[in-house]
Coordinates of C-alpha atoms in Angstrom, one line a residue:
X1 CA 0.2 -0.2 0.1
X2 CA 3.2 2.4 0.4
X3 CA 2.3 4.6 -2.3
X4 CA -1.2 3.6 -2.6
X5 CA -4.2 5.8 -1.7
X6 CA -7.1 5.4 0.5
X7 CA -10.6 7.2 -0.3
X8 CA -12.4 7.4 3.1
X9 CA -16.1 8.3 2.7
X10 CA -18.8 9.4 5.1
X11 CA -22.0 8.6 3.4
X12 CA -25.0 11.0 3.6
X13 CA -27.9 11.7 1.0
X14 CA -27.7 15.5 1.1
X15 CA -23.8 15.6 1.8
X16 CA -21.1 12.8 1.6
X17 CA -17.7 13.8 3.1
X18 CA -14.6 12.2 1.6
X19 CA -10.9 12.4 2.3
X20 CA -8.1 10.8 0.3
X21 CA -5.0 9.8 2.0
X22 CA -1.7 8.9 0.4
X23 CA 0.2 6.2 2.2
X24 CA 4.1 6.9 2.3
X25 CA 7.0 5.4 4.5
X26 CA 6.8 8.4 6.7
X27 CA 2.9 7.9 7.2
X28 CA -0.3 9.0 5.7
X29 CA -0.8 12.4 4.1
X30 CA -3.9 14.2 2.6
X31 CA -4.2 14.6 -0.7
X32 CA -7.4 16.1 -0.9
X33 CA -10.6 16.2 1.2
X34 CA -14.1 17.6 0.7
X35 CA -17.8 17.0 0.0
X36 CA -19.9 15.6 -2.6
X37 CA -23.6 17.3 -2.7
X38 CA -26.5 14.7 -3.1
X39 CA -28.8 17.8 -2.7
X40 CA -31.6 18.5 -0.1
X41 CA -34.4 18.2 -2.3
X42 CA -35.5 16.5 -5.1
X43 CA -36.5 13.0 -6.5
X44 CA -34.1 10.3 -4.7
X45 CA -33.0 8.8 -7.7
X46 CA -31.4 12.1 -9.0
X47 CA -29.7 12.5 -5.5
X48 CA -28.2 9.0 -5.7
X49 CA -26.9 9.5 -9.1
X50 CA -25.2 12.7 -8.1
X51 CA -23.4 10.9 -5.2
X52 CA -22.5 8.0 -7.4
X53 CA -21.0 10.4 -10.2
X54 CA -19.2 12.5 -7.3
X55 CA -17.7 9.4 -6.2
X56 CA -16.9 7.9 -9.4
X57 CA -15.0 10.8 -10.4
X58 CA -13.0 10.9 -7.0
X59 CA -11.8 7.3 -7.7
X60 CA -11.1 8.0 -11.3
X61 CA -8.9 11.0 -10.5
X62 CA -7.2 9.6 -7.7
X63 CA -7.0 5.6 -8.1
X64 CA -7.4 4.4 -4.5
X65 CA -6.4 0.8 -4.0
X66 CA -9.1 1.1 -1.3
X67 CA -12.4 2.6 -0.3
X68 CA -13.2 2.9 3.5
X69 CA -16.7 3.5 4.5
X70 CA -18.3 4.5 7.9
X71 CA -20.7 1.6 8.7
X72 CA -24.3 2.3 8.8
X73 CA -25.7 2.9 12.4
X74 CA -29.6 2.6 12.7
X75 CA -31.1 3.9 15.7
X76 CA -34.3 2.2 16.7
X77 CA -36.1 5.3 17.1
X78 CA -35.0 6.5 13.4
X79 CA -35.5 3.5 10.8
X80 CA -36.7 5.9 8.2
X81 CA -33.2 7.8 8.3
X82 CA -31.4 4.3 8.5
X83 CA -33.2 3.2 5.2
X84 CA -32.1 6.5 3.2
X85 CA -28.6 6.2 4.4
X86 CA -28.5 2.8 3.1
X87 CA -29.3 4.2 -0.3
X88 CA -26.2 6.4 -0.4
X89 CA -24.2 3.7 1.0
X90 CA -25.1 1.5 -1.8
X91 CA -24.5 3.7 -4.5
X92 CA -20.9 4.3 -3.0
X93 CA -20.1 0.7 -2.8
X94 CA -21.5 0.3 -6.2
X95 CA -18.9 2.6 -7.4
X96 CA -16.0 0.8 -5.5
X97 CA -17.3 -2.3 -6.9
X98 CA -17.5 -1.1 -10.7
X99 CA -13.9 0.2 -10.1
X100 CA -12.5 -3.1 -8.9
X101 CA -11.4 -1.6 -5.6
X102 CA -12.3 -3.1 -2.1
X103 CA -14.7 -1.6 0.0
X104 CA -14.4 -2.0 3.5
X105 CA -16.6 -0.7 6.3
X106 CA -15.6 0.2 9.9
X107 CA -18.4 1.0 12.4
X108 CA -18.2 4.5 14.1
X109 CA -17.0 3.0 17.5
X110 CA -14.3 1.3 16.0
X111 CA -13.1 4.3 14.2
X112 CA -13.2 6.3 17.4
X113 CA -11.3 3.5 19.5
X114 CA -8.5 3.1 16.9
X115 CA -8.0 6.9 16.7
X116 CA -8.5 8.0 20.3
X117 CA -8.4 4.9 22.5
X118 CA -12.1 5.1 23.3
X119 CA -14.9 4.1 21.3
X120 CA -17.0 6.8 23.0
X121 CA -14.7 9.7 21.9
X122 CA -16.5 12.8 21.0
X123 CA -16.2 14.8 17.6
X124 CA -13.7 17.2 19.1
X125 CA -11.4 14.4 20.3
X126 CA -11.7 12.6 17.1
X127 CA -10.9 16.0 15.2
X128 CA -7.9 16.7 17.6
X129 CA -6.3 13.2 16.6
X130 CA -7.0 13.7 13.2
X131 CA -5.2 17.1 13.0
X132 CA -2.2 15.4 15.0
X133 CA -1.5 12.4 13.1
X134 CA -2.0 14.1 9.8
X135 CA 0.0 17.2 10.8
X136 CA -3.2 19.6 9.6
X137 CA -2.7 23.6 10.4
X138 CA -6.3 23.4 11.8
X139 CA -9.1 21.2 12.8
X140 CA -10.7 18.9 9.9
X141 CA -14.3 20.5 9.0
X142 CA -17.1 20.2 8.2
X143 CA -17.9 17.2 10.4
X144 CA -18.7 15.1 7.1
X145 CA -14.9 15.7 6.1
X146 CA -13.5 15.0 9.3
X147 CA -15.5 11.4 9.6
X148 CA -14.3 10.6 6.3
X149 CA -10.8 11.3 7.0
X150 CA -11.2 9.4 10.4
X151 CA -12.5 6.3 8.4
X152 CA -9.4 6.5 6.0
X153 CA -7.0 6.8 9.1
X154 CA -8.8 3.8 10.9
X155 CA -8.1 1.9 7.4
X156 CA -4.7 2.8 7.5
X157 CA -3.9 1.9 10.8
X158 CA -5.7 -1.8 10.5
X159 CA -4.2 -2.5 6.9
X160 CA -1.7 0.1 5.7
X161 CA 0.8 -0.4 8.4
X162 CA 1.1 -4.3 8.0
X163 CA 1.9 -3.8 4.4
X164 CA 4.6 -1.2 5.4
X165 CA 6.1 -3.3 7.9
X166 CA 6.3 -6.0 5.3
X167 CA 8.4 -3.8 2.9
X168 CA 10.8 -2.8 5.6

C-alpha cells in the first residue's frame, strides 16, 4: 500500500464527506478532502446519481487502492433515516465495486477507538486526533470531511501499517 491511496467516505444523502490519503513510508498524508453534494431536495434517484457520479469521479481521479466507508448505524427510533442512508451507502459501494477496488466498512465506535483509544470519544477528540496525526494546521471541517478522514485513517492503521512493515 505504500504509494497507494485510501478513499475514506462518510456517506450522507445530502452531503457525503470524502478524504483521500496517500500512504508513504513516513505515514499518511492528505491529498484532498471535501464533500459531494446529493442535494437537499428532489427525487431520490437524482440525489443518488449525484453521489454515485461524485464518488466515481474521485475514484477515477485519485485511483485509490481501497475505499473505506463508515458503517451504517441504525437507531431504533429513526428507522427511516437508516433506510435512506442505506441508499447512499449502496451507490458508494457500487462505485467502488465497479472500479474493482475493495470496499471496507468500519463502525463509528471502531474508528473512534482506533484513533483515540476510546470508542466513546466525542467529535472534538476525533478531530484533534486527525489533526495531530496528519499534521494539519487546523481541525478538519466540516464534520462530514472529518469523519471521512477518520475512517480512512482507521483503514490505514488496520491495513496499511501491516503492508509497510512487510516492505521494511
